[in-house]
Amino acid sequence: MKLRKPSKTLLVTLGLIVFCVIYVAISSARSARLRVETIPSLPTTHPSDTQTQNPVSQIDFDRVLITPDNVISVIAEMHRPEHYYYETESELFAKDASVKYFHKVWRQDAWTRIDSLTSDLSVKLHTVYGLEKAFYWEPNARTYHTSAIGDISSDESQMLMSYENILELTPDEIVSAEFTTYENQGAIHVVANPSDSNHQTEYWISTEHGLLLAGIVKNDDTVFYSIKMSALNLAEQEDVVFSLPDGNLAMNL
């Protein structure tokens, strides 16, 4: 049986198919590289200079006796640093298991960036919070989503307890309060029973920079949530931290 010689049309078609496959492969590789390049290389370490920040409070904590009656008014005199970078580790406990969460947080004036990490420390979500809206995108994404900031704060989005939570309590909800040390830092230790829940909350708040050093939540004396600060730097943050996937700065939009 005599084989037919392939027609020119077939050869041209096959050639075009091969060309398209090669083009798509090259384009896909280039697009993947571009997606990676659009994510800025974020600084996580700076020479820390706490002297450039205003004191967290004018209160001399060595001379003031912290009690359940005055701890709310004392903490009301505190304020956060204008800029910082920190990392947190938190854990949510169930009956027979637990889940860990990790966050990296950059703060510069009214802007906060949060990178939410998985248990293997790979980033699963980037979020930038401003005064009125938030920006969200997944790793290597070329686009982002925006939403108006509602009742959930940047702290609550990362399940972070803060001293502002204590300001929402009444003296009757404070079980105990004292000045203490936590990992060689001056801290205010507060135990509270919020009336709107069945949980007991416990805080260690730094008197040096006003940020949360550690916190736990209990239910019937059983800890079901804990959080602690694992790294901190009080240096001024760079604008690149707040870059979106398209290269624009969030504060310019």
Coordinates of C-alpha atoms in Angstrom, one line a residue:
M1 CA 0.0 0.0 0.0
K2 CA 1.5 3.3 -1.0
L3 CA 1.6 6.0 1.7
R4 CA 0.2 9.4 0.9
K5 CA 2.7 12.2 1.2
P6 CA 1.5 14.8 3.8
S7 CA -0.1 17.8 2.2
K8 CA 1.4 21.3 2.6
T9 CA -1.8 22.3 4.5
L10 CA -1.2 19.6 7.1
L11 CA 2.4 20.5 7.4
V12 CA 1.7 24.1 7.9
T13 CA -1.1 23.3 10.4
L14 CA 1.3 21.1 12.4
G15 CA 3.9 23.8 12.3
L16 CA 1.5 26.4 13.6
I17 CA 0.4 24.0 16.4
V18 CA 4.0 23.4 17.5
F19 CA 4.7 27.2 17.3
C20 CA 1.7 27.9 19.5
V21 CA 2.6 25.3 22.1
I22 CA 6.2 26.8 22.3
Y23 CA 4.8 30.3 22.5
V24 CA 2.3 29.4 25.2
A25 CA 5.0 27.7 27.2
I26 CA 7.4 30.7 26.9
S27 CA 4.6 33.1 27.7
S28 CA 3.5 31.1 30.7
A29 CA 7.0 31.0 32.1
R30 CA 7.4 34.8 31.5
S31 CA 4.0 35.5 33.2
A32 CA 5.0 33.4 36.2
R33 CA 8.3 35.3 36.4
L34 CA 6.5 38.6 36.2
R35 CA 4.0 37.6 38.9
V36 CA 6.9 36.8 41.2
E37 CA 8.7 40.0 40.3
T38 CA 5.7 42.2 41.1
I39 CA 5.7 41.0 44.7
P40 CA 8.2 43.3 46.5
S41 CA 11.0 42.0 48.5
L42 CA 9.9 43.1 51.9
P43 CA 12.4 44.3 54.6
T44 CA 11.9 42.5 57.9
T45 CA 15.0 43.8 59.8
H46 CA 16.1 47.3 60.4
P47 CA 18.4 48.9 62.9
S48 CA 16.0 49.4 65.8
D49 CA 16.0 52.9 67.3
T50 CA 13.4 53.2 70.0
Q51 CA 14.6 56.7 70.9
T52 CA 13.0 58.1 67.8
Q53 CA 9.5 57.2 69.1
N54 CA 7.5 59.1 71.6
P55 CA 7.2 57.3 75.0
V56 CA 4.3 54.9 75.1
S57 CA 3.0 56.6 78.2
Q58 CA 4.0 59.5 80.6
I59 CA 3.2 57.2 83.5
D60 CA 6.1 56.0 85.7
F61 CA 5.1 52.4 86.1
D62 CA 7.7 51.8 88.8
R63 CA 5.8 54.2 91.1
V64 CA 2.2 53.6 90.1
L65 CA 0.4 50.8 91.8
I66 CA -1.7 49.0 89.2
T67 CA -5.0 47.7 90.5
P68 CA -8.3 46.4 89.0
D69 CA -9.9 49.8 89.9
N70 CA -7.4 52.0 88.0
V71 CA -5.9 49.7 85.3
I72 CA -8.4 50.9 82.6
S73 CA -7.6 54.5 83.2
V74 CA -3.9 53.7 83.2
I75 CA -4.1 51.8 79.9
A76 CA -6.1 54.6 78.4
E77 CA -3.0 56.8 78.8
M78 CA -1.0 54.4 76.6
H79 CA -0.7 54.6 72.8
R80 CA 0.9 52.5 70.1
P81 CA 4.2 53.3 68.4
E82 CA 3.8 55.2 65.1
H83 CA 5.7 52.5 63.2
Y84 CA 6.9 49.0 63.9
Y85 CA 7.3 45.5 62.5
Y86 CA 6.4 42.4 64.6
E87 CA 5.6 38.8 64.2
T88 CA 3.1 36.7 66.2
E89 CA 2.4 33.1 66.8
S90 CA -1.1 32.0 67.9
E91 CA -2.7 28.6 68.6
L92 CA -6.3 27.5 68.7
F93 CA -6.9 24.4 70.8
A94 CA -9.6 21.8 70.2
K95 CA -10.3 18.7 72.3
D96 CA -7.8 16.5 70.6
A97 CA -5.9 18.8 68.3
S98 CA -4.7 22.4 67.8
V99 CA -4.0 24.7 64.9
K100 CA -1.2 27.3 64.7
Y101 CA -1.3 30.6 63.0
F102 CA 1.5 33.0 62.2
H103 CA 1.4 36.6 61.2
K104 CA 3.9 39.3 60.1
V105 CA 2.8 42.8 60.6
W106 CA 4.2 46.1 59.4
R107 CA 2.8 49.4 60.7
Q108 CA 3.5 52.9 59.4
D109 CA 1.3 55.7 60.7
A110 CA -2.3 54.8 59.7
W111 CA -1.3 51.9 57.4
T112 CA -0.9 48.3 58.4
R113 CA 0.2 45.4 56.3
I114 CA -0.5 41.8 57.5
D115 CA 0.9 38.7 55.9
S116 CA -0.9 35.6 57.1
L117 CA 1.2 32.5 57.1
T118 CA 0.4 28.8 57.1
S119 CA 1.9 26.3 59.6
D120 CA 4.9 25.7 57.3
L121 CA 5.4 29.5 57.3
S122 CA 4.4 30.1 53.6
V123 CA 2.3 33.1 53.0
K124 CA -1.4 32.4 52.2
L125 CA -2.7 36.0 52.2
H126 CA -1.5 39.6 52.0
T127 CA -3.6 42.4 53.5
V128 CA -3.1 46.1 53.6
Y129 CA -5.4 48.2 55.9
G130 CA -5.8 51.9 55.6
L131 CA -8.3 54.3 57.3
E132 CA -11.2 53.5 55.0
K133 CA -10.5 50.4 53.0
A134 CA -8.4 47.3 52.8
F135 CA -6.6 45.5 50.0
Y136 CA -6.3 41.7 49.7
W137 CA -4.3 39.5 47.4
E138 CA -2.9 36.0 47.3
P139 CA 0.8 35.2 46.8
N140 CA 2.0 35.7 43.2
A141 CA -1.3 37.3 42.2
R142 CA -1.3 40.1 39.7
T143 CA -4.6 41.6 40.9
Y144 CA -6.0 42.5 44.2
H145 CA -9.4 43.0 45.9
T146 CA -10.6 46.0 47.9
S147 CA -13.3 46.4 50.5
A148 CA -14.5 49.1 52.9
I149 CA -13.3 48.6 56.4
G150 CA -16.2 47.6 58.6
D151 CA -16.4 46.5 62.2
I152 CA -13.5 44.1 61.9
S153 CA -10.2 45.8 62.7
S154 CA -6.8 44.8 61.5
D155 CA -6.1 43.3 64.9
E156 CA -9.3 41.2 64.9
S157 CA -8.5 39.9 61.4
Q158 CA -5.4 38.3 62.8
M159 CA -7.0 37.2 66.1
L160 CA -4.7 39.6 68.0
M161 CA -5.7 40.7 71.4
S162 CA -4.6 44.3 72.3
Y163 CA -4.8 46.8 75.1
E164 CA -7.7 48.5 73.3
N165 CA -9.8 45.5 74.2
I166 CA -9.4 46.3 77.9
L167 CA -10.7 49.8 77.3
E168 CA -14.0 48.3 76.4
L169 CA -14.4 46.6 79.8
T170 CA -15.7 48.0 83.1
P171 CA -13.9 47.8 86.4
D172 CA -16.4 45.1 87.5
E173 CA -15.1 42.8 84.7
I174 CA -11.5 43.1 85.8
V175 CA -10.5 40.1 87.9
S176 CA -6.9 41.2 88.6
A177 CA -4.3 43.7 87.4
E178 CA -0.7 44.3 88.3
F179 CA 2.6 45.6 87.0
T180 CA 4.9 42.7 86.4
T181 CA 7.7 41.5 84.1
Y182 CA 7.3 39.3 81.1
E183 CA 10.5 38.0 79.4
N184 CA 12.6 40.7 81.1
Q185 CA 10.2 43.5 80.0
G186 CA 7.9 45.7 82.1
A187 CA 4.3 44.7 81.5
I188 CA 0.8 45.2 82.8
H189 CA -0.8 41.8 83.5
V190 CA -4.6 41.9 83.3
V191 CA -7.2 39.1 83.9
A192 CA -10.7 39.8 82.9
N193 CA -14.1 38.2 82.7
P194 CA -16.0 40.0 79.9
S195 CA -19.7 40.0 80.6
D196 CA -20.6 39.4 77.0
S197 CA -18.9 36.0 76.9
N198 CA -18.2 33.0 79.0
H199 CA -14.5 33.2 78.5
Q200 CA -11.8 34.6 80.7
T201 CA -9.1 36.7 78.9
E202 CA -5.6 37.3 80.1
Y203 CA -3.2 40.0 78.8
W204 CA 0.5 40.9 79.1
I205 CA 0.9 44.4 77.7
S206 CA 4.3 46.0 77.3
T207 CA 4.8 49.2 79.2
E208 CA 7.8 50.0 76.9
H209 CA 6.0 50.0 73.6
G210 CA 2.3 49.4 74.4
L211 CA 2.0 46.3 72.2
L212 CA 0.7 42.9 73.3
L213 CA 3.5 40.6 74.5
A214 CA 1.2 37.6 75.1
G215 CA -2.5 36.7 75.7
I216 CA -4.6 33.7 76.4
V217 CA -8.3 32.9 76.4
K218 CA -9.8 30.3 78.8
N219 CA -13.0 28.5 79.0
D220 CA -13.6 26.9 82.5
D221 CA -9.9 27.2 83.3
T222 CA -9.0 25.5 80.0
V223 CA -6.9 27.5 77.5
F224 CA -8.4 27.3 74.1
Y225 CA -6.5 30.2 72.5
S226 CA -3.1 31.7 73.0
I227 CA -1.0 34.3 71.3
K228 CA 2.5 35.7 71.8
M229 CA 4.8 38.2 70.1
S230 CA 7.8 36.4 68.6
A231 CA 9.7 39.3 67.0
L232 CA 9.6 43.1 67.2
N233 CA 11.4 46.0 65.5
L234 CA 10.4 49.6 66.2
A235 CA 12.1 51.2 63.2
E236 CA 10.3 53.3 60.6
Q237 CA 9.0 51.1 57.8
E238 CA 9.6 51.5 54.1
D239 CA 7.0 52.4 51.5
V240 CA 7.7 49.2 49.5
V241 CA 5.9 47.3 52.3
F242 CA 2.6 48.8 51.2
S243 CA 3.1 48.1 47.4
L244 CA 0.2 46.3 45.7
P245 CA 0.6 43.6 43.0
D246 CA 0.4 46.2 40.3
G247 CA 3.2 48.2 41.8
N248 CA 1.1 51.1 43.1
L249 CA 1.3 52.1 46.7
A250 CA -1.9 51.6 48.7
M251 CA -1.6 55.0 50.3
N252 CA -1.7 56.7 46.9
L253 CA -5.1 55.1 45.9

